[in-house]
Short mmCIF file of C-alpha atoms and ligand atoms in Angstrom, two decimals:
data_model
loop_
_atom_site.label_atom_id
_atom_site.label_comp_id
_atom_site.label_asym_id
_atom_site.label_seq_id
_atom_site.Cartn_x
_atom_site.Cartn_y
_atom_site.Cartn_z
CA MET A 400 23.16 -6.45 35.45
CA LYS A 401 21.15 -6.57 32.25
CA ASN A 402 20.03 -3.40 30.56
CA TRP A 403 16.53 -2.16 31.10
CA ILE A 404 14.64 0.15 28.82
CA ILE A 405 12.53 2.82 30.49
CA GLU A 406 9.41 4.03 28.77
CA GLN A 407 8.48 7.53 29.89
CA LEU A 408 5.35 8.19 27.97
CA TYR A 409 3.73 9.81 30.97
CA PRO A 410 5.59 12.43 33.02
CA GLU A 411 5.03 10.79 36.41
CA TYR A 412 4.72 7.09 35.68
CA GLY A 413 6.54 4.70 33.41
CA GLN A 414 7.30 1.12 32.68
CA SER A 415 10.52 -0.73 32.34
CA MET A 416 11.42 -3.87 30.41
CA ARG A 417 14.53 -5.97 30.55
CA VAL A 418 16.47 -5.97 27.32
CA ASP A 419 17.60 -9.58 27.02
CA GLU A 420 19.06 -9.01 23.60
CA MET A 421 19.18 -5.82 21.54
CA LEU A 422 18.40 -6.80 17.95
CA TYR A 423 18.22 -3.45 16.23
CA GLU A 424 18.84 0.10 17.23
CA GLY A 425 18.71 2.93 14.77
CA THR A 426 17.08 6.03 13.49
CA GLY A 427 14.24 5.80 11.04
CA ASP A 428 13.12 8.54 8.71
CA LEU A 429 11.39 10.24 11.62
CA GLN A 430 11.73 8.27 14.82
CA SER A 431 14.32 6.30 16.73
CA LEU A 432 13.68 2.59 16.42
CA LYS A 433 14.56 -0.35 18.61
CA VAL A 434 13.80 -4.02 18.53
CA PHE A 435 14.89 -6.14 21.43
CA HIS A 436 14.09 -9.49 22.93
CA ASN A 437 12.43 -9.72 26.32
CA GLU A 438 11.89 -13.06 27.94
CA ARG A 439 8.21 -12.45 28.74
CA PHE A 440 7.12 -10.52 25.66
CA GLY A 441 9.41 -11.83 22.94
CA ARG A 442 10.37 -9.25 20.36
CA VAL A 443 9.53 -5.70 21.38
CA LEU A 444 9.34 -2.74 19.01
CA THR A 445 9.81 0.77 20.38
CA LEU A 446 9.63 4.12 18.60
CA ASP A 447 11.26 6.94 20.52
CA ASN A 448 11.42 4.54 23.48
CA ILE A 449 7.66 4.02 23.57
CA VAL A 450 6.51 0.43 23.26
CA GLN A 451 4.54 0.07 20.03
CA THR A 452 4.01 -3.63 19.94
CA THR A 453 5.35 -6.92 21.20
CA GLN A 454 5.39 -10.41 19.85
CA ALA A 455 3.45 -11.73 22.84
CA ASP A 456 0.60 -9.26 23.25
CA ASN A 457 0.14 -7.53 19.87
CA PHE A 458 -2.72 -9.88 19.02
CA ILE A 459 -5.06 -8.15 21.45
CA TYR A 460 -4.57 -4.74 19.88
CA HIS A 461 -4.52 -5.88 16.27
CA GLU A 462 -7.52 -8.21 16.58
CA MET A 463 -9.65 -5.59 18.31
CA LEU A 464 -8.94 -2.94 15.67
CA THR A 465 -9.66 -5.25 12.73
CA HIS A 466 -12.13 -8.04 13.47
CA LEU A 467 -14.40 -5.87 15.56
CA PRO A 468 -15.13 -3.17 12.95
CA ILE A 469 -14.97 -5.60 10.00
CA ILE A 470 -17.49 -7.98 11.55
CA ALA A 471 -19.65 -5.14 12.86
CA HIS A 472 -19.80 -3.77 9.31
CA GLY A 473 -20.77 -7.13 7.86
CA ASN A 474 -19.88 -6.42 4.24
CA ALA A 475 -16.46 -4.77 4.29
CA LYS A 476 -14.32 -5.15 1.18
CA ASN A 477 -12.05 -2.16 1.16
CA VAL A 478 -9.97 -1.36 4.25
CA LEU A 479 -7.62 1.56 4.89
CA ILE A 480 -4.94 1.41 7.58
CA ILE A 481 -3.17 4.60 8.58
CA GLY A 482 0.18 3.70 10.16
CA GLY A 483 0.63 0.05 10.99
CA GLY A 484 4.15 -0.19 9.58
CA ASP A 485 4.89 -3.45 11.41
CA GLY A 486 2.23 -5.19 9.28
CA GLY A 487 0.33 -6.72 12.21
CA MET A 488 -2.84 -4.83 11.42
CA ALA A 489 -2.70 -5.69 7.72
CA TYR A 490 -2.22 -9.36 8.59
CA GLU A 491 -5.34 -9.50 10.76
CA ALA A 492 -7.45 -7.55 8.24
CA LEU A 493 -6.36 -9.78 5.36
CA ARG A 494 -7.42 -12.91 7.22
CA HIS A 495 -10.98 -12.03 6.21
CA GLN A 496 -11.51 -13.64 2.81
CA SER A 497 -14.19 -11.05 2.08
CA ILE A 498 -11.61 -8.24 2.20
CA GLU A 499 -10.63 -7.44 -1.37
CA LYS A 500 -8.13 -4.71 -0.72
CA VAL A 501 -6.15 -3.31 2.20
CA THR A 502 -4.45 0.01 1.64
CA MET A 503 -1.83 0.75 4.25
CA VAL A 504 -0.30 4.21 4.50
CA GLU A 505 2.81 4.31 6.64
CA ILE A 506 4.83 7.50 7.00
CA ASP A 507 8.14 5.89 7.93
CA SER A 508 9.54 3.42 5.38
CA ALA A 509 12.21 2.37 7.88
CA VAL A 510 9.51 0.93 10.16
CA VAL A 511 8.27 -1.30 7.34
CA GLU A 512 11.73 -2.40 6.29
CA PHE A 513 13.02 -3.34 9.67
CA SER A 514 9.71 -4.91 10.74
CA LYS A 515 9.92 -7.23 7.74
CA GLN A 516 13.37 -8.19 8.88
CA HIS A 517 13.05 -8.29 12.65
CA LEU A 518 9.34 -8.80 13.28
CA PRO A 519 8.19 -11.15 10.49
CA MET A 520 5.91 -12.95 12.94
CA LEU A 521 3.71 -9.85 13.11
CA SER A 522 3.01 -9.41 9.40
CA ASN A 523 3.04 -13.17 8.77
CA GLY A 524 3.32 -12.79 5.02
CA ALA A 525 0.90 -9.85 4.77
CA PHE A 526 3.46 -7.78 2.84
CA ASP A 527 3.38 -10.41 0.08
CA ASP A 528 -0.41 -10.61 -0.14
CA PRO A 529 -1.51 -9.22 -3.53
CA ARG A 530 -4.50 -7.61 -1.83
CA LEU A 531 -2.17 -5.30 0.13
CA ASN A 532 -1.43 -1.91 -1.32
CA LEU A 533 1.42 -0.40 0.70
CA ILE A 534 1.93 3.33 0.35
CA ILE A 535 4.74 5.25 2.03
CA ASN A 536 3.24 8.67 2.64
CA ASP A 537 1.94 10.99 5.29
CA GLY A 538 -1.35 9.48 6.46
CA ALA A 539 -3.00 12.85 7.01
CA LEU A 540 -2.04 14.02 3.54
CA PHE A 541 -3.23 10.77 1.99
CA MET A 542 -6.58 11.06 3.77
CA LYS A 543 -7.07 14.57 2.44
CA GLU A 544 -6.29 13.58 -1.13
CA THR A 545 -7.71 10.08 -1.55
CA LYS A 546 -10.64 9.75 -3.93
CA ASP A 547 -11.34 6.19 -2.86
CA LYS A 548 -14.00 5.18 -0.38
CA TYR A 549 -13.36 2.69 2.39
CA ASP A 550 -15.68 0.45 4.37
CA VAL A 551 -13.38 0.42 7.38
CA ILE A 552 -10.65 2.91 8.25
CA ILE A 553 -8.23 1.90 11.01
CA VAL A 554 -5.93 4.48 12.57
CA ASP A 555 -2.99 2.49 13.96
CA SER A 556 -1.09 5.46 15.22
CA THR A 557 1.52 6.27 17.81
CA ASP A 558 0.54 8.59 20.64
CA PRO A 559 -0.29 12.19 19.74
CA ILE A 560 3.28 13.40 20.09
CA GLY A 561 5.58 13.85 17.10
CA PRO A 562 4.48 12.49 13.71
CA GLY A 563 1.27 10.97 15.20
CA GLU A 564 -0.15 14.28 16.39
CA VAL A 565 -2.02 15.23 13.20
CA LEU A 566 -3.92 11.93 13.36
CA PHE A 567 -5.91 13.21 16.34
CA THR A 568 -7.18 16.47 14.83
CA HIS A 569 -10.63 17.58 13.72
CA GLU A 570 -9.32 18.11 10.21
CA PHE A 571 -8.01 14.56 9.95
CA TYR A 572 -11.25 13.02 11.25
CA SER A 573 -13.26 15.17 8.88
CA ASP A 574 -11.13 13.95 5.96
CA ALA A 575 -11.62 10.38 7.22
CA LYS A 576 -15.38 10.88 7.18
CA LYS A 577 -15.20 11.91 3.52
CA ALA A 578 -13.15 8.80 2.73
CA LEU A 579 -15.70 6.44 4.29
CA THR A 580 -18.52 4.78 2.40
CA GLU A 581 -22.02 5.61 3.63
CA GLU A 582 -21.97 2.62 5.97
CA GLY A 583 -18.26 2.93 6.73
CA ILE A 584 -16.68 2.73 10.18
CA LEU A 585 -13.64 4.60 11.53
CA VAL A 586 -11.73 3.07 14.47
CA THR A 587 -8.75 4.65 16.20
CA GLN A 588 -6.01 3.95 18.72
CA ASN A 589 -7.03 6.33 21.45
CA GLY A 590 -4.62 5.85 24.31
CA VAL A 591 -4.95 4.52 27.83
CA PRO A 592 -7.74 6.61 29.36
CA PHE A 593 -6.58 6.25 32.96
CA MET A 594 -3.34 7.97 31.97
CA GLN A 595 -4.31 9.87 28.82
CA GLY A 596 -7.90 10.89 29.41
CA ASP A 597 -7.65 14.16 27.49
CA GLU A 598 -6.74 12.30 24.36
CA LEU A 599 -10.01 10.37 24.41
CA THR A 600 -12.08 13.44 25.26
CA THR A 601 -10.52 15.38 22.40
CA SER A 602 -11.09 12.68 19.78
CA LEU A 603 -14.65 12.01 20.93
CA THR A 604 -15.46 15.73 20.88
CA HIS A 605 -14.42 15.79 17.23
CA PHE A 606 -16.35 12.59 16.48
CA LYS A 607 -19.43 14.06 18.09
CA SER A 608 -19.38 17.08 15.81
CA LEU A 609 -18.80 14.96 12.70
CA PHE A 610 -20.51 11.57 12.99
CA LYS A 611 -24.02 10.29 13.74
CA ASP A 612 -22.76 7.44 15.89
CA TRP A 613 -19.62 7.71 17.99
CA SER A 614 -18.27 5.97 21.05
CA ALA A 615 -15.28 4.05 22.35
CA TYR A 616 -14.53 0.45 23.22
CA ILE A 617 -11.73 -1.06 25.27
CA ALA A 618 -9.23 -3.88 25.66
CA THR A 619 -6.37 -4.38 28.06
CA ILE A 620 -2.97 -4.77 26.43
CA PRO A 621 -0.30 -5.55 29.04
CA THR A 622 2.50 -3.48 27.50
CA TYR A 623 0.36 -0.37 27.06
CA ALA A 624 0.80 0.48 30.71
CA GLY A 625 -1.89 1.97 32.89
CA GLY A 626 -5.06 -0.04 32.36
CA PRO A 627 -7.31 -0.71 29.38
CA MET A 628 -6.69 1.07 26.10
CA ALA A 629 -9.54 2.92 24.43
CA PHE A 630 -10.36 2.61 20.76
CA GLY A 631 -12.41 5.32 19.12
CA TRP A 632 -15.48 4.35 17.09
CA ALA A 633 -17.14 6.68 14.59
CA THR A 634 -19.65 6.06 11.81
CA ASP A 635 -22.68 7.64 10.19
CA SER A 636 -24.49 4.32 10.23
CA GLU A 637 -26.33 3.67 13.43
CA LYS A 638 -26.87 -0.02 12.80
CA HIS A 639 -23.35 -1.27 13.45
CA ARG A 640 -22.70 -0.68 17.12
CA PHE A 641 -25.58 -2.30 18.98
CA LYS A 642 -25.42 -5.86 17.78
CA THR A 643 -26.33 -8.87 19.88
CA VAL A 644 -23.86 -11.62 20.67
CA GLU A 645 -25.99 -13.91 18.46
CA GLU A 646 -25.77 -11.57 15.45
CA ILE A 647 -22.01 -11.22 15.83
CA ALA A 648 -21.61 -14.97 16.39
CA ALA A 649 -23.52 -15.72 13.18
CA ARG A 650 -21.14 -13.51 11.20
CA PHE A 651 -18.01 -14.70 12.97
CA SER A 652 -18.88 -18.36 12.39
CA GLU A 653 -18.57 -17.71 8.66
CA GLU A 654 -14.90 -16.80 9.07
CA ASP A 655 -12.42 -19.62 8.76
CA PHE A 656 -9.72 -18.40 11.13
CA GLU A 657 -9.02 -18.62 14.83
CA THR A 658 -8.47 -15.69 17.13
CA HIS A 659 -6.72 -15.40 20.49
CA TYR A 660 -8.61 -12.47 21.97
CA TYR A 661 -11.56 -11.50 19.82
CA ASN A 662 -14.81 -13.46 20.03
CA PRO A 663 -18.49 -12.48 19.85
CA GLU A 664 -18.90 -12.02 23.61
CA VAL A 665 -15.78 -9.84 23.79
CA HIS A 666 -17.01 -7.85 20.78
CA VAL A 667 -20.25 -6.87 22.47
CA ALA A 668 -18.76 -6.44 25.95
CA ALA A 669 -15.94 -4.16 24.73
CA PHE A 670 -18.44 -1.31 24.43
CA ALA A 671 -19.33 -1.59 28.14
CA LEU A 672 -17.27 1.16 29.70
CA PRO A 673 -16.40 1.76 33.34
CA GLN A 674 -17.64 4.97 34.86
CA TYR A 675 -14.25 6.75 34.89
CA ILE A 676 -14.06 6.31 31.11
CA LYS A 677 -17.67 7.33 30.47
CA LYS A 678 -16.98 10.54 32.36
CA LEU A 679 -14.38 11.42 29.73
CA PHE A 680 -17.09 11.53 27.05
CA PRO A 681 -18.11 14.99 25.86
CA VAL A 682 -21.57 15.98 27.06
N1 LIG B 1387 0.50 1.75 18.06
C1 LIG B 1387 -0.02 2.14 19.34
C2 LIG B 1387 1.00 2.45 20.36
C3 LIG B 1387 0.41 3.17 21.50
C4 LIG B 1387 1.26 3.13 22.71
N2 LIG B 1387 0.71 4.05 23.58
C5 LIG B 1387 0.45 3.88 24.85
N3 LIG B 1387 0.99 2.93 25.55
N4 LIG B 1387 -0.38 4.71 25.36
C6 LIG B 1387 0.90 0.40 17.94
C7 LIG B 1387 1.35 -0.02 16.59
C8 LIG B 1387 1.14 -1.47 16.41
N5 LIG B 1387 0.85 -1.82 15.07
#
């Protein structure tokens, strides 16, 4: 019998994946790391046994946290990624020629090092792009101290357990607000609402007290078990969220790259939320 890895992110429900070949197993600066091969999903990265990303389905997550806010913004030049050590987020952001600089702040240097080695198909050369400024530091600390202003801030975090916890606090979001340009947009990994509803409610409650426009949008990523994942959306500019398919299509047609998930219809539709998710919004 082959080995199976069991992800127990939720106390009463989990997922299991067959480990067809273990490629790396070790302890990072802060978290235990694994990369293995699974026949369906290709290379799989886990941190503390929680699936972070896979070769086969990472595009959905990374495209929706980059192209959507960058195209909604319309004139983004300076992007900040908190987390994102595998380089997948940086790769997608850097595909926009209009992006002049991507600052990526990853807390765990081991994640970057072994992703370069074992998951090069995620970063696709992003670590060598001169527009990438990689900083190994605590993302929350960086956010508090940065004097720069960003057009788009992407929080590519783990779940709010362990090192990722501070990235879901009022203090962190308030520091993020200060680091945004006037028209800037903050987007966040906000968990799978069917399983982690509190997480979304908590973040949105903070957004509500800090930002003029706040909401969530969704996409289904097969290896984030339990239904669609929610992404948080927060900005002080009210013109970004309600765009028509035609407006988004006009902007997207100026890009010279292909996507596998994101497109103008998906962009607009991602903000349409089922009732069980809407009910998690603060009133
Ligand atoms: N970070 C998000 C992992 C979230 C997994 N959580 C879950 N299944 N609820 C992914 C990092 C990819 N760059």
